[in-house]
Coordinates of C-alpha atoms and ligand atoms in Angstrom, one line a residue:
X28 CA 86.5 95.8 69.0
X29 CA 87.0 99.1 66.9
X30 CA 89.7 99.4 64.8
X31 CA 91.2 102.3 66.7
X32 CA 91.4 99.6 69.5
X33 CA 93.8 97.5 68.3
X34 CA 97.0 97.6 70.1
X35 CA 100.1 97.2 68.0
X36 CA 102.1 94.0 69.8
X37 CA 104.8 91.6 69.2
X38 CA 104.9 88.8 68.9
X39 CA 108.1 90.3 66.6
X40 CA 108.3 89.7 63.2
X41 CA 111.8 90.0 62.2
X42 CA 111.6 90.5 58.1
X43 CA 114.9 91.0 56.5
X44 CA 115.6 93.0 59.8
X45 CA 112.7 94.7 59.8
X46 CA 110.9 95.3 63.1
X47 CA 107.1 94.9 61.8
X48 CA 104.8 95.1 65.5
X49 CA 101.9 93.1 64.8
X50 CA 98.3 94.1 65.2
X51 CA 96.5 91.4 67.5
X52 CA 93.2 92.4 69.2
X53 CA 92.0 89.2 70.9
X54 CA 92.8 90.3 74.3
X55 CA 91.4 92.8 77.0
X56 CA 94.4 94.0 79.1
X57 CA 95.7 95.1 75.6
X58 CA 92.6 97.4 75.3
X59 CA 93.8 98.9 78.7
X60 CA 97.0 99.1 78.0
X61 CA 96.9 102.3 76.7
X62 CA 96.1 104.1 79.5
X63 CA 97.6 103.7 83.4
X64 CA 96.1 101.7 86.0
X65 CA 94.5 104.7 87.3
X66 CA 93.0 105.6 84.1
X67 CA 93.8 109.2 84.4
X68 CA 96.8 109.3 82.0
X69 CA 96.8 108.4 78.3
X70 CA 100.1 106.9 76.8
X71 CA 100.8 108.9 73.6
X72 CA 103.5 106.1 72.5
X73 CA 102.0 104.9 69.1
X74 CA 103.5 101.8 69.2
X75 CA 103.4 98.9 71.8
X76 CA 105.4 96.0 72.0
X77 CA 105.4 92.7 74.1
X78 CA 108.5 91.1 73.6
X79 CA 108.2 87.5 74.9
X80 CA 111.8 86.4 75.9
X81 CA 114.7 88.3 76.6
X82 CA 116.3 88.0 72.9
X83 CA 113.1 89.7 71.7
X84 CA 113.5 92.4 74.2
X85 CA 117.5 93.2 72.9
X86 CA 116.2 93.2 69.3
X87 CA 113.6 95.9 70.1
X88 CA 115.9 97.8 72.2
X89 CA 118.7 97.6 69.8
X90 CA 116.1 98.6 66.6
X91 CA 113.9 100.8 67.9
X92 CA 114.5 104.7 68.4
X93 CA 112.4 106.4 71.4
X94 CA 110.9 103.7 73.8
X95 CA 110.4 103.4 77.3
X96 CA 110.0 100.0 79.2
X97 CA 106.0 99.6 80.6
X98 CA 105.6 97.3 84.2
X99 CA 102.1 97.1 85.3
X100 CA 101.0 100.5 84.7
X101 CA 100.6 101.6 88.4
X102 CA 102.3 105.2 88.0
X103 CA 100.0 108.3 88.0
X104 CA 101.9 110.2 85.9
X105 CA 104.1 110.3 82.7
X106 CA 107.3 108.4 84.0
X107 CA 106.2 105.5 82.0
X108 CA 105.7 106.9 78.5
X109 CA 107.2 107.2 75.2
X110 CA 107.1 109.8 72.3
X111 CA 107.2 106.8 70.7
X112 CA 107.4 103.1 71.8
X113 CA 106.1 101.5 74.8
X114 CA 107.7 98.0 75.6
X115 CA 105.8 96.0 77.6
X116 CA 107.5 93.7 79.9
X117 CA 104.1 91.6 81.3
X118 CA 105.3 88.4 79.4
X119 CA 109.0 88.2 80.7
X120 CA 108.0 87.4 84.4
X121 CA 109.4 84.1 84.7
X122 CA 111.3 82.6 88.3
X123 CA 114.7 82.2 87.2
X124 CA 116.6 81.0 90.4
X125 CA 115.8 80.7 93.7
X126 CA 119.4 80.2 95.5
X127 CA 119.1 78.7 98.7
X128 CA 122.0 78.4 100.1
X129 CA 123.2 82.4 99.0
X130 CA 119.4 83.4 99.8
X131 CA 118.6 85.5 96.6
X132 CA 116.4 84.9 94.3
X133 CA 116.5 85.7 90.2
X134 CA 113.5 87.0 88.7
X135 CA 112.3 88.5 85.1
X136 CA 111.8 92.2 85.7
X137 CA 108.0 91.8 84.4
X138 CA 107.4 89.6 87.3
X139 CA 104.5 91.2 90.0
X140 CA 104.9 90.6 93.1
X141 CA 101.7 88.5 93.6
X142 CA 102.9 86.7 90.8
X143 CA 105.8 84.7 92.5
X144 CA 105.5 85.2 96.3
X145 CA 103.1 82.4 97.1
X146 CA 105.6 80.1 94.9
X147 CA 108.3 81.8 97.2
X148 CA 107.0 81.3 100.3
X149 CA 106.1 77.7 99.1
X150 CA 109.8 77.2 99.0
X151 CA 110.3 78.4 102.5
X152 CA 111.5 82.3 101.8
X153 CA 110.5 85.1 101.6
X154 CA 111.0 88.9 100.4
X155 CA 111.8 91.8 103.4
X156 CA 108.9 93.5 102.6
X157 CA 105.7 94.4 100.0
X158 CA 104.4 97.9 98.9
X159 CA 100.2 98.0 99.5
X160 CA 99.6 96.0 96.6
X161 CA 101.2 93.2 95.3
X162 CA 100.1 93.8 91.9
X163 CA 103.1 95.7 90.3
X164 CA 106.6 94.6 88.4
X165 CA 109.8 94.0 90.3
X166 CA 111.7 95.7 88.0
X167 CA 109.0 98.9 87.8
X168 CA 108.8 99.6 91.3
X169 CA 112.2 99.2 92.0
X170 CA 113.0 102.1 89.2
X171 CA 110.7 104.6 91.4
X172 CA 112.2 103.6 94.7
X173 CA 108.5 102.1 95.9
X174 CA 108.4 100.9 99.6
X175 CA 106.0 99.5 102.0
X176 CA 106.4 100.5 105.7
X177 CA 108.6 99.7 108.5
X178 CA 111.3 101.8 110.3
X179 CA 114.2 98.9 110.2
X180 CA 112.7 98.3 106.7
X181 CA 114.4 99.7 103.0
X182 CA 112.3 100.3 100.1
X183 CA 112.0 97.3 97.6
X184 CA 115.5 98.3 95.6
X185 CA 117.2 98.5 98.7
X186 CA 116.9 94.4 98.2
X187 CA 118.6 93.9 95.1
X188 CA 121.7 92.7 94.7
X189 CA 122.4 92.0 90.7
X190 CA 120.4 92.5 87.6
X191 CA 120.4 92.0 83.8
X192 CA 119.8 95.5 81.7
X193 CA 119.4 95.7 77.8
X194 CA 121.2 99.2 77.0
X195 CA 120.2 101.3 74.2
X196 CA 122.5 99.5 71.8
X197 CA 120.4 96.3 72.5
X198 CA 123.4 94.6 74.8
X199 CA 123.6 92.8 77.8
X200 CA 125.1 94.4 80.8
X201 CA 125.2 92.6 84.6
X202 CA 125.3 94.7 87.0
X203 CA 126.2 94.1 91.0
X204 CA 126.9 95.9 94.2
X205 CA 130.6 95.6 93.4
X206 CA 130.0 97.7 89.8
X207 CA 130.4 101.7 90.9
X208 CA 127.3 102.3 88.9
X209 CA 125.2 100.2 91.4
X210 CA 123.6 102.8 93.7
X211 CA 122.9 104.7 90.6
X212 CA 121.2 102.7 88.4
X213 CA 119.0 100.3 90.7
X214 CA 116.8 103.4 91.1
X215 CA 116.6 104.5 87.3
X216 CA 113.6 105.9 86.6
X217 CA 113.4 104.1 83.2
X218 CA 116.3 106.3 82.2
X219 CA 119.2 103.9 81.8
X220 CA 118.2 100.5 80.4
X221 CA 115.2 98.1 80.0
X222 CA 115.8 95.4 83.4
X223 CA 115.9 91.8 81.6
X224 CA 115.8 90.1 85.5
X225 CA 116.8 91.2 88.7
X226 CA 118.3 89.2 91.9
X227 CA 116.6 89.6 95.1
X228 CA 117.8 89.2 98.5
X229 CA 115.5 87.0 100.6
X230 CA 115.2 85.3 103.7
X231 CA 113.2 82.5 105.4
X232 CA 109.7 82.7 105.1
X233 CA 108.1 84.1 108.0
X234 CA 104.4 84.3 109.4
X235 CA 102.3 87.5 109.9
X236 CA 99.9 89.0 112.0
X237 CA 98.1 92.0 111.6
X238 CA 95.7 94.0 114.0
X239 CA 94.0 97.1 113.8
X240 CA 93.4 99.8 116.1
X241 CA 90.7 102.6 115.2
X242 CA 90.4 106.2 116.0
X243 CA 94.0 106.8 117.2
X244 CA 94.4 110.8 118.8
X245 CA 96.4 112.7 116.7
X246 CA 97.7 114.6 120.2
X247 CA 99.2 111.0 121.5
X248 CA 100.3 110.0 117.7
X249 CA 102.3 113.7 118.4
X250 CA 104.0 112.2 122.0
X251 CA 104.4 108.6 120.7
X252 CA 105.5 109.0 117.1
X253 CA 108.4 106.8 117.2
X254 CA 106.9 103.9 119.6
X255 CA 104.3 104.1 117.6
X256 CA 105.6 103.5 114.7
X257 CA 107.9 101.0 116.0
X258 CA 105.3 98.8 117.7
X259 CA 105.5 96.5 114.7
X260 CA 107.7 95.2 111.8
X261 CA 105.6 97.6 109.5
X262 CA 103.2 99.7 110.8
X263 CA 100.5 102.2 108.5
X264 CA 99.0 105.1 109.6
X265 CA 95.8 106.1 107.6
X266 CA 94.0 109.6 108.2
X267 CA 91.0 111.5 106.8
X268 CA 92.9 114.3 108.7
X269 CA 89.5 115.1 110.2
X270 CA 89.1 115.1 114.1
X271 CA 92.4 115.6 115.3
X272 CA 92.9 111.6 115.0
X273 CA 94.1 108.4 113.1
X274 CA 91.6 106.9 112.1
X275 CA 93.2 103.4 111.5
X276 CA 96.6 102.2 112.8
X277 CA 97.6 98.6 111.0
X278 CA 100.4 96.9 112.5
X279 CA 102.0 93.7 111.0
X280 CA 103.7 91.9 113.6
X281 CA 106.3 88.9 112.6
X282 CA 104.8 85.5 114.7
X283 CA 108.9 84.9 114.6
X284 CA 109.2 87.3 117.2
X285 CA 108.2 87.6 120.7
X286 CA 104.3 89.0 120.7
X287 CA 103.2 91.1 123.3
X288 CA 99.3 91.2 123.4
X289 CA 98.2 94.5 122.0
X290 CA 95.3 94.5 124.0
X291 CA 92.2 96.8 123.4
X292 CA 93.9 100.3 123.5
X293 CA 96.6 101.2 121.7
X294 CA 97.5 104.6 122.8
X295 CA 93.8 105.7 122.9
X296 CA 92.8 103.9 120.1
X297 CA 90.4 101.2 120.2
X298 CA 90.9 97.7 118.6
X299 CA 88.9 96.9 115.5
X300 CA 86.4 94.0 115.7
X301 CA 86.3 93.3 111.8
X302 CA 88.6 93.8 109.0
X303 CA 88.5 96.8 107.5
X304 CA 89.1 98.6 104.4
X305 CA 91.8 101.9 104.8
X306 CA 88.6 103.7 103.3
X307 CA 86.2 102.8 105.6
X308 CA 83.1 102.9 103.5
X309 CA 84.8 99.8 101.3
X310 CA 84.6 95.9 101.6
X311 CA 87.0 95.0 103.4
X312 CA 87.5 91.8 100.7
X313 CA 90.3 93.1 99.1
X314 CA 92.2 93.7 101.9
X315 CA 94.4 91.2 103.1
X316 CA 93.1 89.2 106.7
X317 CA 93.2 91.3 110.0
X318 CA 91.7 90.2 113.5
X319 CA 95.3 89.1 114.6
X320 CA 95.1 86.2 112.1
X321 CA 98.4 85.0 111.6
X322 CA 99.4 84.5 107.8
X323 CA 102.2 84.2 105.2
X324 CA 104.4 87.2 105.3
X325 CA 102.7 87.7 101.1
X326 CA 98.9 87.8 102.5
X327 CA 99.7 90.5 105.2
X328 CA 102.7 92.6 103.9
X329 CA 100.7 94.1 101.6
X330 CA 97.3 95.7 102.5
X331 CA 95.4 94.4 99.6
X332 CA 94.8 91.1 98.2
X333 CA 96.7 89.6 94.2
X334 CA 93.2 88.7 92.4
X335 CA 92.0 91.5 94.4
X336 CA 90.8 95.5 93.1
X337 CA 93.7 97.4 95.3
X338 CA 92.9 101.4 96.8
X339 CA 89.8 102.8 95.8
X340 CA 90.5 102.4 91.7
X341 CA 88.7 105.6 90.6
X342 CA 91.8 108.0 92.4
X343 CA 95.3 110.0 92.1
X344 CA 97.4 109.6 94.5
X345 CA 100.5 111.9 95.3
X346 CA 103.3 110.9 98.0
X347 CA 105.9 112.8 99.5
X348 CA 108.8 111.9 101.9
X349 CA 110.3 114.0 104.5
X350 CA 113.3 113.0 107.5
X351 CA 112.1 111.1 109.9
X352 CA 113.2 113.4 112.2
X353 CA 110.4 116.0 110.3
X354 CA 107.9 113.7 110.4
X355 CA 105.9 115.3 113.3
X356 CA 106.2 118.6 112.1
X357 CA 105.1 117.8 108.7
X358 CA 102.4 116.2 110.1
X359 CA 101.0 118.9 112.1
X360 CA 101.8 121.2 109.5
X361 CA 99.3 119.3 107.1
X362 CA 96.8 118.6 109.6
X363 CA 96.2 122.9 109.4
X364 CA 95.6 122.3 105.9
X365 CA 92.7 119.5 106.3
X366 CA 89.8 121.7 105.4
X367 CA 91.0 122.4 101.9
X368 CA 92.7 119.1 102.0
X369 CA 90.1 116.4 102.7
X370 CA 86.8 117.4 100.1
X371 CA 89.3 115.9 97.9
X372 CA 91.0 113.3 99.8
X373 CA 90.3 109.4 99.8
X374 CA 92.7 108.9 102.1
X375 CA 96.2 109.3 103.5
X376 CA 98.6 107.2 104.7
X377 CA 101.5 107.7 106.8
X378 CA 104.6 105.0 106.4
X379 CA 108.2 104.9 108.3
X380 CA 111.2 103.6 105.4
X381 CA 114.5 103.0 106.2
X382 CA 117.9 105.0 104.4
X383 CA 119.5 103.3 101.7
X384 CA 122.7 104.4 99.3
X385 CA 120.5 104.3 96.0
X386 CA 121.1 107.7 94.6
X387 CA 117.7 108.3 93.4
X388 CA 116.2 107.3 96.4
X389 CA 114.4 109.8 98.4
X390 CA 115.8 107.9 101.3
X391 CA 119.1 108.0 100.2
X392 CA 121.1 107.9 103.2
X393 CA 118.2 109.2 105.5
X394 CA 115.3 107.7 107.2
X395 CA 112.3 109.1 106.0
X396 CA 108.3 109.2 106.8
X397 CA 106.2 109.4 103.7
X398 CA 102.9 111.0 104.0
X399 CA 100.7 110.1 100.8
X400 CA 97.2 110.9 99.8
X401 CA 95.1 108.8 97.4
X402 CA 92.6 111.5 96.1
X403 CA 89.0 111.4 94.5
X404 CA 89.6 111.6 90.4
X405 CA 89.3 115.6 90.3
X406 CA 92.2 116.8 88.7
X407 CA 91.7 120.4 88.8
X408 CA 90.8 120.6 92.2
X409 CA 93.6 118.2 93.3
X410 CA 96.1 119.9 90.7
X411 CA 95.4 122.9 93.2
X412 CA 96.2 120.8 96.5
X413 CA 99.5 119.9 95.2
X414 CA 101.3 122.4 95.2
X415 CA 99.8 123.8 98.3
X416 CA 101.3 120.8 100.0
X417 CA 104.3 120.7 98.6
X418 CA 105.0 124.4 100.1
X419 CA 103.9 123.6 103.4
X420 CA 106.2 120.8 103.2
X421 CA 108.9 122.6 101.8
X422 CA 110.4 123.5 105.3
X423 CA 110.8 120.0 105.8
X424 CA 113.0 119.2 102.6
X425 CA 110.1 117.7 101.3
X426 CA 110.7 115.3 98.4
X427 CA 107.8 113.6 95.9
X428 CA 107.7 109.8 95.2
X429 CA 108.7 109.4 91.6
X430 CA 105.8 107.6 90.1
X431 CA 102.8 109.6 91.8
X432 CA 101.4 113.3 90.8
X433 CA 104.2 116.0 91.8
X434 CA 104.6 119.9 91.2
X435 CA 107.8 120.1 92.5
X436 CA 110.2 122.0 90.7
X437 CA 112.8 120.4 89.0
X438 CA 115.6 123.0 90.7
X439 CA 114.4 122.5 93.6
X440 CA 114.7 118.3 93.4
X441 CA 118.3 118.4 91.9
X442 CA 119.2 120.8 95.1
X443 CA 117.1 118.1 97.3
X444 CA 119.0 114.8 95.4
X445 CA 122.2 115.0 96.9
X446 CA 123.9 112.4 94.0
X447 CA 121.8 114.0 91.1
X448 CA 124.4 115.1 89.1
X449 CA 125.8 111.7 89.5
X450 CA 123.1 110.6 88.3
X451 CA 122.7 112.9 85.0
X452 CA 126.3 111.5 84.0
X453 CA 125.0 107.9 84.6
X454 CA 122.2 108.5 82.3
X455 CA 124.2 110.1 79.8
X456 CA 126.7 107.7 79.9
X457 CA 124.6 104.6 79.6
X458 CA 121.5 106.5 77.5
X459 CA 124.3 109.0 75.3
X460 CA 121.1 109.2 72.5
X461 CA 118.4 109.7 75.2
X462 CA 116.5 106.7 73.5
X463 CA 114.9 106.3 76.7
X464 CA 114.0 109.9 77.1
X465 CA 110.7 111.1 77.1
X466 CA 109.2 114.5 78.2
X467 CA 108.8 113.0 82.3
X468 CA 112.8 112.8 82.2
X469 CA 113.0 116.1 80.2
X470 CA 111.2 118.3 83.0
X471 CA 112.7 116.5 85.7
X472 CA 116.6 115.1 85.5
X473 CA 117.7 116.5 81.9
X474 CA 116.3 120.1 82.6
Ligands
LIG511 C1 96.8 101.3 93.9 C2 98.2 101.6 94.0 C3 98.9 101.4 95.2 C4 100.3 101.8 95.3 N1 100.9 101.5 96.4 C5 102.2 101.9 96.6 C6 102.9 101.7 97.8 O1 102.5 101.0 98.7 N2 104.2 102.1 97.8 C7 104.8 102.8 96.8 O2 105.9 103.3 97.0 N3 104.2 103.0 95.6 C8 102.9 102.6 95.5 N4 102.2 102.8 94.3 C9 103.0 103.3 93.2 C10 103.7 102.2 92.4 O3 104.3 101.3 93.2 C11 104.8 102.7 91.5 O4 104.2 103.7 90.7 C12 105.5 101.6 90.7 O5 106.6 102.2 90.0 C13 104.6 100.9 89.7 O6 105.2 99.8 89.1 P1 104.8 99.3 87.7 O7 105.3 98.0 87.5 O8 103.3 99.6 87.5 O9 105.6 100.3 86.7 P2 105.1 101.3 85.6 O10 104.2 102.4 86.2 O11 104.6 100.6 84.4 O12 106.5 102.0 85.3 C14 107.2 102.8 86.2 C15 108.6 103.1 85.8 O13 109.4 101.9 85.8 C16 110.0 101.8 84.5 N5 110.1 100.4 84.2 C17 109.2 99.4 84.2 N6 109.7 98.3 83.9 C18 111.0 98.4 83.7 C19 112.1 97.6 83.3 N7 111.9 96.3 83.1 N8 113.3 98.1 83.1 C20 113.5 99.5 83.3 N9 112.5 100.3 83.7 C21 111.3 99.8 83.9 C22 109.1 102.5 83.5 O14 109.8 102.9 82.4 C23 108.7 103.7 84.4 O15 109.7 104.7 84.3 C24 100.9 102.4 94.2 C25 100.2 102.6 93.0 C26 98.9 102.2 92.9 C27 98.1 102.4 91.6

């Protein structure tokens, strides 16, 4: 490995006080580590860190100046980078406490998803629901309000119920739904404090099944939106936007709950008679079992597979939520758009969530659709389609998904975040010295 490879970590050398982050090259993820999943942004922190327990992670916090707290790397765009420090949470993901008789579940805020649920379920519980991929940090998708789909179903923060943050001074605050500061900070963007663990709320393990219907028209999607939608526990819509139709409908049904059969058409559409991929060109290997096989609610949730490439790999994706009550609309309004939309499109996917009460939420108190696009790796061309969407959207109170690529001004979100200036004073108060600033949180809350 080249010099300019190495990747500054601790293992933290504390010499008389001294933070000294030591140079280590022997493994690979480090070598990615500078750069998102994605590969499409480049982290200009100069300094990484990998604090390995939760004393290591106040000593940083407390010592260093700018830093920012690093999950799995799965944003597209800048929310996760430093001017200076990057601190790596990928060796605090430890199961704390599983509580059975309160049903919650402690867990370090490094933890992925796929890292714990099969332990989870093993134990007879399980979470409410999964985003697409299990492959990302509790405590990182819950600061960009990530969901899967369902219309009874809250985003993954809407589940938590306590955690453990290291504030800029390097203490210890616990924080639950009785503290006023709850709703605010569950949602934080990486603005308010590194997440030491976080308590879950989680119920008995359940089974899934998932079938898939193809080539769904876009006219009965328009008369049946809401049956549609609802003819699951979570159901996915994916479109090419071409052909005035959906071209796959998953549904994930519970096995907990009385099953009618789907049969062969599903509002038009036709059931599939393999698994497939979302982008149907791809092995269906990653993606987690179809074909009505029942499974643990871990193996279905999510559409692709821990161990497992998720999406397409080489992509952007952008994602943006509107009322459900728009959802139609918004819809329609894009499908207009699909001749400059789809040269550039992977795919899209369309997902019901459920309101919550976390400020920063774009479901905050309102059920919303969201209508996201995983794009081919073109950044010019998609940096154009952007903003084209977000103005058809516009009329729909449109707002972006916090860790995908957005134009949106920042004016324009404070008017749309109805708690956002609660929010700014939360920041402040925990963050006074902006340690945790970095230019993503400059353009779009401190503006
Ligand atoms: C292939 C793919 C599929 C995806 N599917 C979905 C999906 O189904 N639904 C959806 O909503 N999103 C989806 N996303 C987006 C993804 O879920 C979010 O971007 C999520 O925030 C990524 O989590 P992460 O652990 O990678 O966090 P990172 O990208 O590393 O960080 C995200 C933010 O969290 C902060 N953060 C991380 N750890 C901590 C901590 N311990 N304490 C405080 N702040 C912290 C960071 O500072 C940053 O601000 C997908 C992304 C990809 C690449």
């Amino acid at each position: 490995m080249k010099r300019k490879d190495f990747v500054k970590t601790s293992s933290l050398i504390f010499a008389g006080g001294m933070l000294m982050p030591q140079l280590s090259c022997n493994s690979k993820p480090e070598e990615n580590m500078r750069k998102n999943w994605a590969g499409n942004y480049a982290y200009k922190a100069g300094n990484h860190y990998e604090p390995a327990s939760p004393e290591e992670l106040q000593q940083l916090v407390k010592q260093l100046d700018k830093q920012k707290a690093l999950g799995s790397r799965h944003c597209f765009n800048d929310i996760a980078d430093s001017p200076k420090n990057q601190i790596s949470t990928r060796r605090l993901n430890k199961m704390l406490q599983l509580d059975t008789g309160k049903n919650t579940l402690t867990i370090e805020g490094g933890a992925r998803y796929g890292d714990f649920a099969e332990e989870l379920d093993s134990k007879g519980f399980a979470l409410h629901n999964l985003a697409s991929l299990p492959h990302i940090t509790v405590a990182g998708a819950c600061a960009t309000a990530t969901h899967g789909s369902g219309i009874t179903l809250g985003n993954l923060a809407s589940h938590v119920l306590a955690f453990q943050i290291v504030t800029p001074q390097g203490e210890i605050v616990n924080v639950d739904r009785s503290n006023p500061d709850f709703s605010g900070l569950v949602v934080g963007l990486g603005a308010v404090g590194i997440v030491i663990n976080m308590t879950l709320e989680v119920e008995k393990s359940f089974q899934v099944r998932q079938d898939v219907f193809q080539e769904l028209p876009l006219a009965l999607l328009q008369q049946h939106f809401d049956e549609i939608m609802s003819s699951g526990y979570s159901v996915s819509l994916f479109t090419n936007w071409l052909d005035q139709k959906i071209s796959q409908v998953w549904i994930k049904r519970r096995t907990d709950k009385n099953l009618t059969d789907l049969g062969n058409d599903f509002f038009g559409a036709k059931a599939a008679t393999k698994n497939l991929h979302p982008i149907i060109e791809l092995s269906a290997e990653n993606c987690t079992a179809q074909m009505g096989v029942p499974g643990p609610w871990y193996n279905r949730l999510p559409h692709f597979k821990m161990g497992f490439k998720p999406s397409g790999g080489k992509e952007l994706q952008s994602e943006f939520f509107v009322p459900h009550g728009n959802a139609v609309e918004a819809i329609l309004a894009l499908e207009k758009k699909k001749e400059l939309i789809s040269p550039q499109l992977l795919i899209s996917e369309i997902r019901t969530i459920a309101a919550d009460n976390l400020w920063m939420s774009p479901c905050y108190h309102q059920d919303c659709v969201a209508i996201h696009f995983t794009w081919k790796q073109n950044p010019d061309e998609v940096g154009k389609l952007i903003p084209m969407i977000e103005s058809e959207l516009a009329p729909y109170k449109v707002k972006p998904h916090w860790g995908k690529l957005f134009t949106v001004s920042p004016s324009v979100l404070h008017e749309r975040y109805e708690r956002f200036r609660d929010f700014l004073a939360l920041v402040k108060k925990y963050d006074p010295d902006g340690k945790f600033r970095n230019h993503f949180l400059d353009l779009n809350i401190y503006s």
